[in-house]
Amino acid sequence: MGNAAGSVSTILNESYGWSGDTYKTRPTMEFQRTVNAGPRNITGNAMFSSHAIGVYGDPPAGPDGEKPLTVYFWCDNSGNNQSYISPIPSGYIAVMRATSGPTDDSITDVYMGIMPTPGNNTDPVRGWVHGPGDGDLWSTGGEVSQATGYLYTSSHPGTEIDNMSLTSLGPTYSPSQYCIWDPVTGNYSLSHLVQPGDWSDGMTTPSLDRWMLRRDVGDTSTGPINPNGSAQAVMTGSTTASADMGMDALGNMYLYYGGDAVPAQGTSYNAGIVKIVPSADNDGNIPDGSKASPWRYTTVTKVRSQLGESWDGAGSMWGVGIRNGKFLIGTTIGTRPGPGEIIPGTSSRQSRLVRIDPLSGLGKIMGSSDNALGRNNSSTYIPAVNYESFDMASAQELEVIQGTLYNDVDGGGTSTADGAKPEHAQALAGQRLVLYDENKQLIGSTTSSAKGTYSFIVSENGQYSIRVTQPGVIQPDGSAVAAHQTWGASTSGSAGTGVQEKTNLATVRCRTGDIVNSLGRSAGACLGTLEAPYIDKNPEALGGVGVEGEWPFYGIVTIQTSAVVPVLDFGFSTRGSYGDASMPPFKSTIAQKGPVLQSADQNDLRLGSTLGFYNDGTNDPSANAHVTDDGVMIRLKDGSLSPLQGAALARGHSYDLNVNVGGRLSPDSKVSVWHTNTDGSEPSGPVAADTTTGDNTVSIDLPMSSGSMKRKQIRAIVTPKTVTPTVDDTSGIFARHLAGAASNNTQPWTVPGEVEDYSVYTANTLVRLQVRVNNGAVPAAPFTFALTNIDEGHLAADNPSHNTDSLRVSQVGTAVTSPTVHSVTQAAAGNPGVKITDTTDKSQLGGEYSISTIDCHGTTDNAPFPTAVSAFEGNATVTGIAIGSDVTCRVDYDNHARFQMPPAGGKTLGLTIGLAAMLLALAAMTVLGLRFVSEKKGKSFSHSRRL
């Protein structure tokens, strides 16, 4: 500006008249000196190197309802402080405020003062201390929050957001810092050292958000470190931030970053858009950043070029403008059009900008007509000559949709008291979300941060669909376990009143009822939109059209204003049915890639009456950690059911398993069964059978084998009939899907059903004992027995066989089967059989009990086995035993208490006690079966069975 009165200086050129890929600039504000310059003067155009536009205070609105705008100008650093304010306190720089006036261009309000700088102190201690910065102070860019009127400024240009090692656990010590200043009250808050979104003091694993920011566009690593703790090979680039920013209604800042030039081809560079979120206390105030509560950054998207264009890094990007959701960056960077392109902007009177779509991450070079410097009357513009464009500003806020993805650890879909998230929730990082417009055309995608957060910047009002695609919980090895939705939350809001009221409405879609509240927050259980089993197809390419009815997890947002940020939150879980077998023989846990059967609706499909619902599998030597394993039993020949868990089975024998199936999908289900020794030898299966609701039969054959008793485990899995399961999930049939794999278009994302594991014992030949009391009272003590030719395992873990047994009867007339296992030692041809001897202490029974019958038959096929019985010795020898035999011997007792004399005065039975005893002995001789041995005479004779 000249020193003489009447001199004119044009301060701001605003872009307008958009057409295609070019823009024009025209002056919109002039300063005219009314008196000659004095000692306090604006000493140079650096005073106007940065500017921002917004509403100052609460001025009255005009007839059209709009409030006047205020433009702030400031010099970019303390070295260019203007002489019209002197002295300027340390840590402050000069600022000019000019408020728009009537249409006759009359001057209404110009204010000159000072404001604090963000500071750039990177000292580990002083870097967190409140107060304006010191040293070489800069405030190179900034914008006004259209919601609060606060001015946000950035610090030193050309500095990186984060340049720490990817394996570092410490904070970031970067001079890229920020200030929020209230120009009305003068209060301010400083970011100090901005940290990754997931950083905390004392953290034990490297930051994922730091890795997301620093990694190149084409990097293929899965994180900063490997599962063993070693560093991954990560392609990294500069994170230098632009000097300027965009804002949303919540006061979050969005900056372009990329010290690397964006090439015409290839992806070995780093560029993107980063979001910086100030900290907030419980009252919503913005405190200074601190170690305990730092301001944080997360990556919104990476940026790529198109059409063979390229441009320089962000170190000299002084200006960022926002226009309808697009970022305009540049003013001083070098731009190189693609092959055959002709883009205006080759002289110093012209500027080239790069327009970035934050949804797609694609950048496009834009040219301009000649910049206009000023005017010599009301209608004639004078072209600029060798004048540099410094900054851009916009009174627009970014229209943003944001939210958080959670791992609902408990899987119950229950919200915290404030509805903020699921109970016991963890952040769900690395999830892909895609955005569709109202025509269901895919217009952008993003990835959730380490804290599970995401943001979409949209370009206009309208209806948008946000879809979470193929959600999974990331494992230490970098793979993911597919998850199902359990929870959702939405936040809506309005701005304005009366006919000016505008509402942003957010809705989480759920098949049991949508989650929506036009007045604010709503949260609750959500089972997604589709009944299991469902397919979560790969999203379309950019510009492709999706089918809403095929989306399992999504929400809808209708936007009418940028003054409200709508929120869609989602909760997912991998809680479901896991195995509890040991390893070997079966994989059971997530880390081992054991099978996981899961569904948001626990009534979809199960084995037995109770569905196992766990966070992970369990390696249990006895496969007995899950009490919910209640769906599979052994079906005996008489139709009765015997527990499978802990049972003893004969090798070379066939067994019918009774499999009980329930749930909505049970009419069209399938059960698959595997079995193998605990060391992994002799694997067998699957034996598969189509099943329906209720009891079903699946038969298994145990292979012949040699040796003593061994432990074997059996795995049963029920799935929908359309699924062909595997014994584990190493092939990814259940939940180990690769995101984006072609198979995701045809296979269920999660498989409903249940897995149950059982531990059994196998032996070459088995004998089991049953006892039944036919009459009288229940004995007061158990019956005991000794057996010969039986392996005594001495309580060995894999050999529970015993040569003794004890059975307690609880009900007269009902046979009791002993859980004790008896493995036959010699079962080859010519074996001596098994002698069973009653060793009961009869004095403890509370009455007189004697054996009436001993009957031996096949456990599963009821085939008879010859039995030689000694009535007076109380023993029997079972013969006909061979390898593969499974024999059950039932010992029946009669209670002689029925022959006791009645009380005095009662009626007589017509039989004396002695006669009763004699008849009982004769009865024993006529019913005891195949062979009777007389102890007194040493003779034997044969007789017939009692009918």
CSV table of N, CA, C and O in Angstrom, one decimal, residues 188 375 480 777 861:
chain,number,residue,atom,x,y,z
A,188,TYR,N,-7.3,-18.8,24.3
A,188,TYR,CA,-6.7,-19.7,23.3
A,188,TYR,C,-6.3,-21.0,23.9
A,188,TYR,O,-6.1,-21.1,25.1
A,375,ARG,N,-8.3,-2.6,-9.7
A,375,ARG,CA,-9.2,-1.9,-10.6
A,375,ARG,C,-8.8,-0.4,-10.7
A,375,ARG,O,-8.3,0.1,-9.7
A,480,ALA,N,-7.6,-61.8,9.9
A,480,ALA,CA,-8.8,-61.3,10.5
A,480,ALA,C,-9.8,-62.5,10.7
A,480,ALA,O,-9.9,-63.4,9.8
A,777,ALA,N,-36.6,-102.9,48.8
A,777,ALA,CA,-36.1,-101.6,49.1
A,777,ALA,C,-34.8,-101.3,48.4
A,777,ALA,O,-34.1,-102.2,48.0
A,861,ASP,N,-25.5,-103.9,20.0
A,861,ASP,CA,-26.3,-104.8,19.1
A,861,ASP,C,-27.1,-105.8,19.8
A,861,ASP,O,-27.8,-106.6,19.2
